[in-house]
Coordinates of C-alpha atoms in Angstrom, one line a residue:
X22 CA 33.8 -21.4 29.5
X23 CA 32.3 -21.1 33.0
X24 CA 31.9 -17.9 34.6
X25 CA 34.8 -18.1 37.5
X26 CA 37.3 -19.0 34.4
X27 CA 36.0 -15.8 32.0
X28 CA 36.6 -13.6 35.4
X29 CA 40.1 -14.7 36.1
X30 CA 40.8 -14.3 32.5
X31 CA 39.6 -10.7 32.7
X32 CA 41.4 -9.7 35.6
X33 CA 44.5 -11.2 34.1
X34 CA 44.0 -8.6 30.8
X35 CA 43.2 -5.9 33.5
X36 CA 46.6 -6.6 35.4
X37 CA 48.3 -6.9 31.9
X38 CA 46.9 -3.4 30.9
X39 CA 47.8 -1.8 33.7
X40 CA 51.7 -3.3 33.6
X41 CA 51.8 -1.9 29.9
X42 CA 50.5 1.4 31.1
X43 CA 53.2 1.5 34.0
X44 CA 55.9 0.7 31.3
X45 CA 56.7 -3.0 33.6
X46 CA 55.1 -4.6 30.5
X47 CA 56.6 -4.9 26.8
X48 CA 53.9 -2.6 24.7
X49 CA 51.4 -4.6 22.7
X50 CA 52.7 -5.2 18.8
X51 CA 50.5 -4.8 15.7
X52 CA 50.0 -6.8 12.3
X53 CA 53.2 -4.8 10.9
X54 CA 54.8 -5.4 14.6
X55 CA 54.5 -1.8 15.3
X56 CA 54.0 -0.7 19.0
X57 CA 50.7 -0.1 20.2
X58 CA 50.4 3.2 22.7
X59 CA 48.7 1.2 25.8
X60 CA 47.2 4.6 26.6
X61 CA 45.0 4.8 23.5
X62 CA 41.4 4.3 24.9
X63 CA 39.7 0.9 23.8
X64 CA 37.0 2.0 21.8
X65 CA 39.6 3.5 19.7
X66 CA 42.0 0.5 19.6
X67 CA 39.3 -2.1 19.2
X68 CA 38.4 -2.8 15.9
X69 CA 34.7 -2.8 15.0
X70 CA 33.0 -6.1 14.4
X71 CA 32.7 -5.9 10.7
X72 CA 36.2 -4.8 10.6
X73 CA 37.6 -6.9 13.3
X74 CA 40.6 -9.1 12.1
X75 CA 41.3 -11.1 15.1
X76 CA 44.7 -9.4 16.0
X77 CA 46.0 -7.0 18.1
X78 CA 45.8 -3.7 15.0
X79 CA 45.2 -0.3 14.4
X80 CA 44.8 -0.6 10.7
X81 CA 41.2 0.7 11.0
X82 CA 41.9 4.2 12.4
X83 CA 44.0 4.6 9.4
X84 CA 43.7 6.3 5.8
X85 CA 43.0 4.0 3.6
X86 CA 46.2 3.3 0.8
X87 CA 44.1 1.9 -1.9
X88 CA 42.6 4.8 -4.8
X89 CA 38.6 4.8 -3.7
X90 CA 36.3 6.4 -6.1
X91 CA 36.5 9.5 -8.0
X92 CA 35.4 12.5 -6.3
X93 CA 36.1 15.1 -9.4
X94 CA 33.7 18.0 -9.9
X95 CA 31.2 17.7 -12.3
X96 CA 29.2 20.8 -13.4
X97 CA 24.9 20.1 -12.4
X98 CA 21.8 20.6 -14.6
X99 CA 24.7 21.5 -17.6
X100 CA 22.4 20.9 -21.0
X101 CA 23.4 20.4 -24.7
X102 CA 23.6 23.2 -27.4
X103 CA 21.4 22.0 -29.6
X104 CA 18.0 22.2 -31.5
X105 CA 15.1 19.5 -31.6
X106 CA 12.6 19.7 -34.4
X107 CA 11.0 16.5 -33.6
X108 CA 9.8 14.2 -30.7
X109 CA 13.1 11.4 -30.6
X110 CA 11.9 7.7 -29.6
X111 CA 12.5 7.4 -26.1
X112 CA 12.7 10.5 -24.9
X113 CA 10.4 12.4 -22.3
X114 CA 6.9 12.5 -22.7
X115 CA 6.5 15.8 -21.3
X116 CA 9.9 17.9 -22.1
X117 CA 10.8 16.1 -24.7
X118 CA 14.7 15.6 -23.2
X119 CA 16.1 12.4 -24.3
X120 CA 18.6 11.9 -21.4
X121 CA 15.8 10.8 -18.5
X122 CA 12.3 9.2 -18.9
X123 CA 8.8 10.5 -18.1
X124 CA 9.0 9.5 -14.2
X125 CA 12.3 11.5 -13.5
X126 CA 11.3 14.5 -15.5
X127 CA 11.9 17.3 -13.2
X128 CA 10.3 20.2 -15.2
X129 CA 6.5 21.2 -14.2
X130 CA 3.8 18.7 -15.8
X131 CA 2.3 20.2 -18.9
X132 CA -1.2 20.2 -19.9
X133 CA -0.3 18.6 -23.0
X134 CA 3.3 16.9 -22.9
X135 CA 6.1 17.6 -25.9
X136 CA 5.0 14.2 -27.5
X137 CA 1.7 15.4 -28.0
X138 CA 1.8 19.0 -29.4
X139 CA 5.4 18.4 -31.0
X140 CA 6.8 21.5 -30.2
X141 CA 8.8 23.6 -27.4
X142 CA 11.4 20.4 -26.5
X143 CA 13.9 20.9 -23.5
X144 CA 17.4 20.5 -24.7
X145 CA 19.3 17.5 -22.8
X146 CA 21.3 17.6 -19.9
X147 CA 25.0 16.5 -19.9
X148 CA 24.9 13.5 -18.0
X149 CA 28.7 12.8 -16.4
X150 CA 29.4 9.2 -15.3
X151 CA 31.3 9.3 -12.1
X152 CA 31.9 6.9 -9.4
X153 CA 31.6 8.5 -5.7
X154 CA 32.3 7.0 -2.5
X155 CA 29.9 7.4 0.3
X156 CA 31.2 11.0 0.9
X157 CA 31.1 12.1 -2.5
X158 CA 27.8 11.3 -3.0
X159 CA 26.5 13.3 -0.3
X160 CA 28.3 16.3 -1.1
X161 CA 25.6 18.9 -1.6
X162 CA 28.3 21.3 -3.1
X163 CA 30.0 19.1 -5.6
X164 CA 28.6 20.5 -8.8
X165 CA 27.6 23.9 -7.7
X166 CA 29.2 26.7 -9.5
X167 CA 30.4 29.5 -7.7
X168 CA 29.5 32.2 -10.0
X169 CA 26.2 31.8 -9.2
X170 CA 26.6 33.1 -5.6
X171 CA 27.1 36.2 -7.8
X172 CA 23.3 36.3 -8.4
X173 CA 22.7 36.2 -4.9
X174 CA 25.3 39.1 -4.1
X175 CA 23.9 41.3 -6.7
X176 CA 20.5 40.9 -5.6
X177 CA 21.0 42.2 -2.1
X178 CA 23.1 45.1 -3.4
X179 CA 20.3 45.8 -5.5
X180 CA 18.0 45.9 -1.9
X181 CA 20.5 48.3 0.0
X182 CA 20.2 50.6 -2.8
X183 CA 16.7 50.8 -2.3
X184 CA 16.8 51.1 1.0
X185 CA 19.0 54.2 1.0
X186 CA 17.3 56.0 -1.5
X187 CA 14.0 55.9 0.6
X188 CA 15.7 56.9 3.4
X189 CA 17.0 59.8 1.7
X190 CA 14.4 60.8 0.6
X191 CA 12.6 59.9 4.4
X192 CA 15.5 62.7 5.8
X193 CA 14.5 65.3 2.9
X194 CA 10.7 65.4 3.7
X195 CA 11.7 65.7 7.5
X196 CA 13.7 69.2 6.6
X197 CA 11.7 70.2 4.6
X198 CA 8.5 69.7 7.8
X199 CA 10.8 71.0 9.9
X200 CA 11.5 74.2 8.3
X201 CA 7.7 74.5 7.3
X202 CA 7.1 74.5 11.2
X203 CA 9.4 76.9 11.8
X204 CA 7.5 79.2 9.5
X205 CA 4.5 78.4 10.6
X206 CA 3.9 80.1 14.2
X207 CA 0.3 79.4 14.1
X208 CA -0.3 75.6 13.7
X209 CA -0.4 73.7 17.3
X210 CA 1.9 71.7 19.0
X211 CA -0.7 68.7 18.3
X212 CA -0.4 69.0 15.1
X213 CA 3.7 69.1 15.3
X214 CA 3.7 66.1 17.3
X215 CA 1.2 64.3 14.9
X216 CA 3.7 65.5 11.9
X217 CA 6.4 63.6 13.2
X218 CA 5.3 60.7 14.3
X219 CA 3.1 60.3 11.2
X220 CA 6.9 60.5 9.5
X221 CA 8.4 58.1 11.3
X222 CA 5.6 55.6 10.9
X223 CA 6.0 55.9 7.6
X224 CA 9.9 55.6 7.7
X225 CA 9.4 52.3 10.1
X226 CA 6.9 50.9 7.4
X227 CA 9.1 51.7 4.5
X228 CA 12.3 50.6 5.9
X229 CA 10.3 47.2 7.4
X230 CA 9.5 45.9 3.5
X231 CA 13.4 45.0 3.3
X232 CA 14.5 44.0 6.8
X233 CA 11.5 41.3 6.8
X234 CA 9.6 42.4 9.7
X235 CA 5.5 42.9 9.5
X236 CA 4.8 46.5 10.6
X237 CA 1.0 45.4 11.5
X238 CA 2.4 43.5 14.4
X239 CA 3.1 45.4 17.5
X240 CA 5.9 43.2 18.8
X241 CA 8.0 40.7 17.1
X242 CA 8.4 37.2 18.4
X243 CA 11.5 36.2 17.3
X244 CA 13.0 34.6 20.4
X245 CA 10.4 35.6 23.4
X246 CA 9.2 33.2 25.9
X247 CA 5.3 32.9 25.9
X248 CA 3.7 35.2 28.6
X249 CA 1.1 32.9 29.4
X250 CA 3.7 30.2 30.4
X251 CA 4.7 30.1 33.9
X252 CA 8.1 29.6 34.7
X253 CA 9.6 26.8 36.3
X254 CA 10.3 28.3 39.5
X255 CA 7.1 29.6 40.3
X256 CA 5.5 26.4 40.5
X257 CA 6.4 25.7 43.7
X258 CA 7.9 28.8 46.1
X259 CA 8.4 26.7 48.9
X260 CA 11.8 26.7 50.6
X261 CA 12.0 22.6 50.4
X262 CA 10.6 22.3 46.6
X263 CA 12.4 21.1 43.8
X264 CA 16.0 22.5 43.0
X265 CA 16.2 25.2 40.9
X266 CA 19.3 25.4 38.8
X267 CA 19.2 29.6 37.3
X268 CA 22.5 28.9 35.2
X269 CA 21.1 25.8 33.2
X270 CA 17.5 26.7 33.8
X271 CA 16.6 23.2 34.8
X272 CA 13.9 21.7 37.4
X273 CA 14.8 17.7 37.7
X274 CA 12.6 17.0 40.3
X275 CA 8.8 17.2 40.3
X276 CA 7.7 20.3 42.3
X277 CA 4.3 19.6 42.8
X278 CA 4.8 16.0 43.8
X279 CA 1.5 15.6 45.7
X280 CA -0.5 17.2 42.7
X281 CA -2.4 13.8 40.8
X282 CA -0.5 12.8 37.6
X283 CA -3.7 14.3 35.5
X284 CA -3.8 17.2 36.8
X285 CA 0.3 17.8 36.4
X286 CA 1.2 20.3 33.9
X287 CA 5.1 19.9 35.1
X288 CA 6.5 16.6 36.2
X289 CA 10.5 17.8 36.1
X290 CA 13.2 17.8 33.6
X291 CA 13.5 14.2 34.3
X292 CA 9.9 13.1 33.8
X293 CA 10.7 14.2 29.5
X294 CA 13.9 12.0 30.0
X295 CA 12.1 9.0 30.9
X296 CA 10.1 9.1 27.9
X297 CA 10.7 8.0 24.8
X298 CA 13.4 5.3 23.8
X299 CA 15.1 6.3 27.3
X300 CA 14.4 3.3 29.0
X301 CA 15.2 1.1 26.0
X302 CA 18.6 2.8 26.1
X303 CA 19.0 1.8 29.4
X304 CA 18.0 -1.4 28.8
X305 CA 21.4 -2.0 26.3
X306 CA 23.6 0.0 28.3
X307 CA 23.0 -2.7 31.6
X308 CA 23.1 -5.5 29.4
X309 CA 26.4 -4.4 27.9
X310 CA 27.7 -4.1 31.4
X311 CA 27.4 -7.3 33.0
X312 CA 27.8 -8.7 29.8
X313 CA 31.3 -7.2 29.7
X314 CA 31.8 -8.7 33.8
X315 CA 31.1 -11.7 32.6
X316 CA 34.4 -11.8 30.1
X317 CA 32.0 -11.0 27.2
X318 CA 33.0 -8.3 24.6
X319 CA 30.5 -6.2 24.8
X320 CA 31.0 -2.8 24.8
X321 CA 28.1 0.4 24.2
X322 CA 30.0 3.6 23.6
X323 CA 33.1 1.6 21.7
X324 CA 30.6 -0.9 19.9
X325 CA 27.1 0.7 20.1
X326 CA 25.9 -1.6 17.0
X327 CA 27.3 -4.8 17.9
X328 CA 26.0 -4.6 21.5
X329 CA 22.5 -3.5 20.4
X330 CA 22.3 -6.9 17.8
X331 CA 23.4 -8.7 20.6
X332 CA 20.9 -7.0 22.9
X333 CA 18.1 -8.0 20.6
X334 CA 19.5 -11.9 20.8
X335 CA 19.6 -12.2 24.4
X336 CA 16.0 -11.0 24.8
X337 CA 15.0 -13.1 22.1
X338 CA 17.1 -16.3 23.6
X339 CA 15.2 -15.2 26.6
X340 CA 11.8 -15.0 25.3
X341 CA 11.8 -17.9 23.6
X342 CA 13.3 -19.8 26.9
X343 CA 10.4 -18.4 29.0
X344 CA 7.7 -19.6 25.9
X345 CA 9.2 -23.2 26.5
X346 CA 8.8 -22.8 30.3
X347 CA 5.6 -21.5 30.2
X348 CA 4.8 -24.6 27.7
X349 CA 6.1 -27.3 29.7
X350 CA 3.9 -26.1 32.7
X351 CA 0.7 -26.0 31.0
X352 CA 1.3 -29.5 29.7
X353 CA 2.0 -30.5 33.1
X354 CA -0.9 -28.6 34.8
X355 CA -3.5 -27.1 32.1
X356 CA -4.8 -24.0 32.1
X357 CA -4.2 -22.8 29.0
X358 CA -7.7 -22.1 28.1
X359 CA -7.9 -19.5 30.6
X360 CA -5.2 -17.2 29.0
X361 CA -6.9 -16.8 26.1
X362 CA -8.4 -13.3 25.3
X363 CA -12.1 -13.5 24.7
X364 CA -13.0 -12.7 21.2
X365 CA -13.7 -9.0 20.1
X366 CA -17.7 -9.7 19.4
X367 CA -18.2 -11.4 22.3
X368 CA -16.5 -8.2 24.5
X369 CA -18.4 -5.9 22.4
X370 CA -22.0 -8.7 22.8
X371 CA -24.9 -6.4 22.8
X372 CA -28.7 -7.7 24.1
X373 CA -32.3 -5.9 22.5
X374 CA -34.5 -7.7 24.9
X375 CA -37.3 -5.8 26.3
X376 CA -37.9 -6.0 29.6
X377 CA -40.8 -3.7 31.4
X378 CA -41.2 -3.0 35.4
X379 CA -44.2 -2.1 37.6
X380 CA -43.3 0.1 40.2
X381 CA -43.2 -1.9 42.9
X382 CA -40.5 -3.8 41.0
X383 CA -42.6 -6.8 39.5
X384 CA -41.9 -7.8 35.9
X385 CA -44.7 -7.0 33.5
X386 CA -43.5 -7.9 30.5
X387 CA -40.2 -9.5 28.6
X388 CA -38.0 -11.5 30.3
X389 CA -37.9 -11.9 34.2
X390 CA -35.2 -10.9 36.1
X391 CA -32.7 -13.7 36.6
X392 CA -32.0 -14.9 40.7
X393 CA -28.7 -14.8 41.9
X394 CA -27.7 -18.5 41.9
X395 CA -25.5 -19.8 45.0
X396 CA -21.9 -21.1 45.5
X397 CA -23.5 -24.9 46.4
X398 CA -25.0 -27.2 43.1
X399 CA -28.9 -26.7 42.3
X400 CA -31.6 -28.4 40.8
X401 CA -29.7 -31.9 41.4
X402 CA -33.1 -34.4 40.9
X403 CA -32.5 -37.6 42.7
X404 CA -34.5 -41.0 42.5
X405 CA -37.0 -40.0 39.1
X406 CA -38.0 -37.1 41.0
X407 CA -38.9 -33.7 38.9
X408 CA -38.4 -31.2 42.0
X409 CA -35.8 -30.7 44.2
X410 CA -35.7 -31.3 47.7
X411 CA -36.9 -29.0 49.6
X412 CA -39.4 -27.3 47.5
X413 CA -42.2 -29.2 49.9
X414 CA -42.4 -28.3 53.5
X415 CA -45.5 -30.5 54.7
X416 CA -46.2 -31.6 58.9
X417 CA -43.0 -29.7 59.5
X418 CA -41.3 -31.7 57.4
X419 CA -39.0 -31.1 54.0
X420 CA -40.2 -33.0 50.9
X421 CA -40.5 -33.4 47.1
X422 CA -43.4 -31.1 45.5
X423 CA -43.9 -33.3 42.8
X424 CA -45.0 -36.4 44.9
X425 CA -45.6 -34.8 47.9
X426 CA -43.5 -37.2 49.6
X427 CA -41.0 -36.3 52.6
X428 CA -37.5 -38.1 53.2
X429 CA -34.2 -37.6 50.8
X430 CA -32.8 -40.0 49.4
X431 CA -35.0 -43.6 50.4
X432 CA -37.9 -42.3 48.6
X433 CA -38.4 -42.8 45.1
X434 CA -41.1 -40.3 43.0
X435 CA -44.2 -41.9 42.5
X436 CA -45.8 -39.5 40.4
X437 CA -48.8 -38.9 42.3
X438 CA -49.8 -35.4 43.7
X439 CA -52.1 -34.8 46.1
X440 CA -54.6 -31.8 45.4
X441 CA -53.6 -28.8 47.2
X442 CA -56.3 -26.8 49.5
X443 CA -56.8 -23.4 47.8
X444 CA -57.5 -20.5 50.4
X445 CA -60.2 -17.9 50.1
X446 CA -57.8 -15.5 50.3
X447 CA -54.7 -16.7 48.3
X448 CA -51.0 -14.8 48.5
X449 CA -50.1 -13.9 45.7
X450 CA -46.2 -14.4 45.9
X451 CA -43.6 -13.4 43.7
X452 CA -41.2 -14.9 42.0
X453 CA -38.3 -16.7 43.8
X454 CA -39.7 -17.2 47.2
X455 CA -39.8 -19.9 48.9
X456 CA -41.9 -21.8 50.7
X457 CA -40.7 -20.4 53.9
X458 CA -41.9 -17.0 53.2
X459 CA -45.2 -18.5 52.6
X460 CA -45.5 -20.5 56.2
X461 CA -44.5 -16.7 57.4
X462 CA -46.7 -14.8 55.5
X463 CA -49.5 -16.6 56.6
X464 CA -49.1 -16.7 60.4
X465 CA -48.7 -13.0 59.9
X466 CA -52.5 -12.6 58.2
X467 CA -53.6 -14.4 61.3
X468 CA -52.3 -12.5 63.9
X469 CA -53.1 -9.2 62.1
X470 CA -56.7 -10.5 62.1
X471 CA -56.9 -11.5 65.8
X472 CA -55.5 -8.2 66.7
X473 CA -58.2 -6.5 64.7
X474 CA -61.4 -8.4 65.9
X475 CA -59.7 -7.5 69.7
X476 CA -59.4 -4.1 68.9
X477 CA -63.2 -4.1 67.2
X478 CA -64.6 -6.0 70.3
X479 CA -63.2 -3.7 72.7
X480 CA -64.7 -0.7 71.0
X481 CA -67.8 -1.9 70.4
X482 CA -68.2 -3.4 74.3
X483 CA -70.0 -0.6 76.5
X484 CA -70.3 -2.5 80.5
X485 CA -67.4 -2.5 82.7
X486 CA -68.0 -6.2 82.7
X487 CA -67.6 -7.2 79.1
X488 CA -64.7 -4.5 79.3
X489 CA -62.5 -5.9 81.7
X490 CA -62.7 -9.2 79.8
X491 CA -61.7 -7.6 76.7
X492 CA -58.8 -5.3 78.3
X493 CA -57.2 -9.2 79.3
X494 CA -57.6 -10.6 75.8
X495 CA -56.0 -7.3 73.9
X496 CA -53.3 -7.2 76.7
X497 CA -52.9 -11.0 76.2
X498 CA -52.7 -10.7 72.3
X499 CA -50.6 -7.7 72.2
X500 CA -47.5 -7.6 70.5
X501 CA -46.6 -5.5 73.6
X502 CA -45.9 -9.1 75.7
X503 CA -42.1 -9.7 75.4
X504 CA -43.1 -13.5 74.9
X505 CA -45.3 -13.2 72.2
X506 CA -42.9 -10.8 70.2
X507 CA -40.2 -13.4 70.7
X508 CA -43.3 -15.6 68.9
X509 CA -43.2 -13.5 66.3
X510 CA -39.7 -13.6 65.5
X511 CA -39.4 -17.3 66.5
X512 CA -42.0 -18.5 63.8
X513 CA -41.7 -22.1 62.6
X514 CA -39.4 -22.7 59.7
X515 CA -38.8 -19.4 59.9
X516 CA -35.7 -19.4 58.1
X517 CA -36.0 -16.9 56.0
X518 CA -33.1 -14.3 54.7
X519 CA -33.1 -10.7 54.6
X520 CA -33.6 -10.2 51.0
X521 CA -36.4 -13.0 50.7
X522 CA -38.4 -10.7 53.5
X523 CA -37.5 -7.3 52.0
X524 CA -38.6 -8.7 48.8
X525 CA -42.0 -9.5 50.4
X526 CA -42.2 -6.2 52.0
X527 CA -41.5 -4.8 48.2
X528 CA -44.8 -6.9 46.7
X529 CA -47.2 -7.0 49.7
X530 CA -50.7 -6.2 48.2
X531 CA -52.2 -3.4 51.2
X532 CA -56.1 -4.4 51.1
X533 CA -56.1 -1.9 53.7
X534 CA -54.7 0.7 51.2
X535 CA -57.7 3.2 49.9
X536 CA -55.8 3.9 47.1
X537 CA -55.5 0.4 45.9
X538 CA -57.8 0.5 43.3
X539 CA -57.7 4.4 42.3
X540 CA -56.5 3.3 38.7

């Protein structure tokens, strides 16, 4: 049935209702062709699915004819006159009573049961084989005799006599203090005041033992509100807080919206009502709504049951529509792999490798610290070559280091290395700097040592003539000279990154350091 046809249909019942409620309409008949009242309300006309016949009736809001069970009264935990001698075959292990077994013994487990010592066997209980209907079997009262609410009576009888005898005799001692007083012109008016309030302690104490209250307690919290609660209306004593309702003491609204959800100790009445299965609820009560627009018939007050089964097929229809969407698209485009939740030991992976630092950041021992690798592909070798290229920088040129060839991709690796020249003073570098730093490095040695020997000749010079010379040279070698400090920064190959340099700066050996070699 398409949707347009199901909503004509339920306008037409609509219409057809409304005609029967106006009287225009002939009243709707029954099974028995009685009329139907068109003003009964629809969850009480409608049948209930599992009593749902399929016509128009009102058999289900009536008394059943047929005779149900029998709900006569039968007398509870009613035992047999008798007198056992002897432990009976099939009878209770521990009382002895042959009318229930061991597991449904009610009496308090014995050290030693009846089958053991053969002696002091509980009579057996009249059982009475009724049938009861749903009702009758949870009718707490069925059974219970009336005459022993007698017991009950008697005993708080007993309990007012008590309590007017000590108060009595509470009354007597009081005349009799009283008089005494009177007597007595010397004693104090502390001491008359101590008298009587000493009395009616002890009336409040006596009088307390049968009215339940604990006369060590100075209040009693029967119905009082906390003190150290605040109330709800003094969260918040601006004039455009939360409403306040004093009739139904209720706050709906948050009045400390701004406050950070930790830190809230009252969201609002309404915050408690979203909890919970509130939202489930919800959930059922929209479903059965447009399921009911749609011509479906679905209803959550008249038929809460049915329309909570049929909630639970819809979302599992629509689950299992979604899984076969969310299959076809993976075997269209993959990706499936990357959905998967990683496995609990490998979330949880722990690592015990030891790895020391110096304090200039320099690994000592264990493993070194891995580089930070790039977005672009590394160590690609091309044409038998074991380096990459790149790792040679020769004639200001980029090459292979293991053949010390230059070019890319016309030269193949022959395998042959030329011996490198060893300095006097080698560099030692650290690890994952390139060859660029080195080229850098090294100009900066000899410029440091040319500005030294400057600086060394001019001291040491004591003429005006070897002076002026020298003045030229430092002013011509100082890092002063815009030019040669645009030198300086304008190295060759002087590519070099920010964190390759600092890193430099980190391990720079200081010969001129005098505390170098203090350790």
């Amino acid at each position: 049935m398409s949707s347009d046809k199901a909503r004509d249909n339920y306008k037409q019942q609509k219409a057809l209702e409304e005609a029967r409620k106006a009287g225009t309409a002939e009243p709707e008949k029954d099974e028995e062709g009685r009329d139907i009242n068109p003003h009964i309300p629809q969850y009480i006309a409608k049948a209930p699915w599992y009593l749902n016949k399929g016509v128009p009736s009102l058999h289900h809001q009536r008394k059943d004819d047929k005779e149900g069970p029998d709900n006569t009264w039968y007398q509870k935990g009613a035992r047999v006159a008798q007198t056992v001698t002897h432990f009976r075959k099939g009878a209770c292990e521990n009382c002895g009573a042959i009318s229930h077994k061991t597991k449904d013994c009610v009496e308090r487990p014995r050290r030693k049961g009846a089958k053991l010592t053969g002696k002091n066997f509980e009579a057996d209980e009249v059982v009475t084989h009724v049938q009861l209907d749903y009702d009758g079997k949870r009718d707490r009262w069925n059974g219970y005799d009336p005459a022993l609410h007698q017991e009950t009576i008697e005993r708080f009888q007993k309990i007012d006599e008590e309590r007017q005898k000590v108060k009595t005799k509470l009354m007597n001692k009081k005349m009799l203090n009283k008089e005494k007083l009177s007597k007595d012109d010397d004693s104090s008016d502390s001491d008359n005041e101590e008298m009587v309030d000493q009395d009616e302690r002890e009336a409040e104490g006596s009088t307390a033992v049968f009215s339940g209250v604990n006369p060590k307690n100075k209040t009693s919290s029967k119905n009082l509100r906390i003190r150290e609660d605040i109330a709800k209306y003094l969260y918040n004593l601006e004039d455009d807080s939360a409403h306040y309702d004093p009739k139904t003491h209720s706050m709906r609204e948050n009045p400390l919206p701004d406050l950070p959800a930790e830190n809230t100790v009252f969201a609002g009445d309404n915050a408690a009502r979203r909890t919970g299965q509130f939202q489930n609820f919800i959930n059922v009560q929209k479903y059965a709504y447009d399921a009911s627009e749609h011509g479906e018939d679905v209803h959550m007050v008249g038929i809460p049951s049915q329309a909570e089964l049929s909630f639970k097929d819809f979302e599992r229809k629509k689950q299992a529509q979604l899984e076969e969407q969310r299959k076809i698209m993976f075997d269209k485009y993959g990706g499936e792999q990357y959905l998967q939740k990683p496995q609990e030991i490998e979330q949880l992976a722990e690592t015990e490798n030891y790895v020391q630092y110096s304090r200039d950041g320099r690994v000592v021992a264990g493993r070194p610290r891995a580089i930070k690798k790039s977005k672009y592909e590394e160590d690609l070798f091309m044409n038998g070559h074991t380096s990459v290229w790149g790792s040679l920088y020769k004639n200001k040129q980029w090459g292979y280091a293991c053949c010390q060839q230059c070019g890319k991709r016309e030269v193949e690796c022959t395998g042959q290395v030329e011996t490198p020249v060893v300095s006097s003073n080698p560099v030692k570098m650290p690890e994952g700097v390139s060859e660029v730093a080195v080229q850098k490095i090294e100009q900066d040695q000899k410029i440091q040592s040319a500005q030294s020997s400057d600086s060394s000749d001019y001291s040491s010079s004591s003429s005006e003539e070897d002076e002026k010379p020298n003045k030229k040279r430092k002013r011509k070698n100082s890092p002063s000279n815009k030019k040669d400090r645009e030198t300086e920064r304008k190295l060759p190959g002087s590519d070099i990154t920010s964190e390759e340099y600092e890193q430099y700066k980190r391990t720079k050996i200081m010969s001129e350091d005098p505390m170098r070699n203090f350790v």
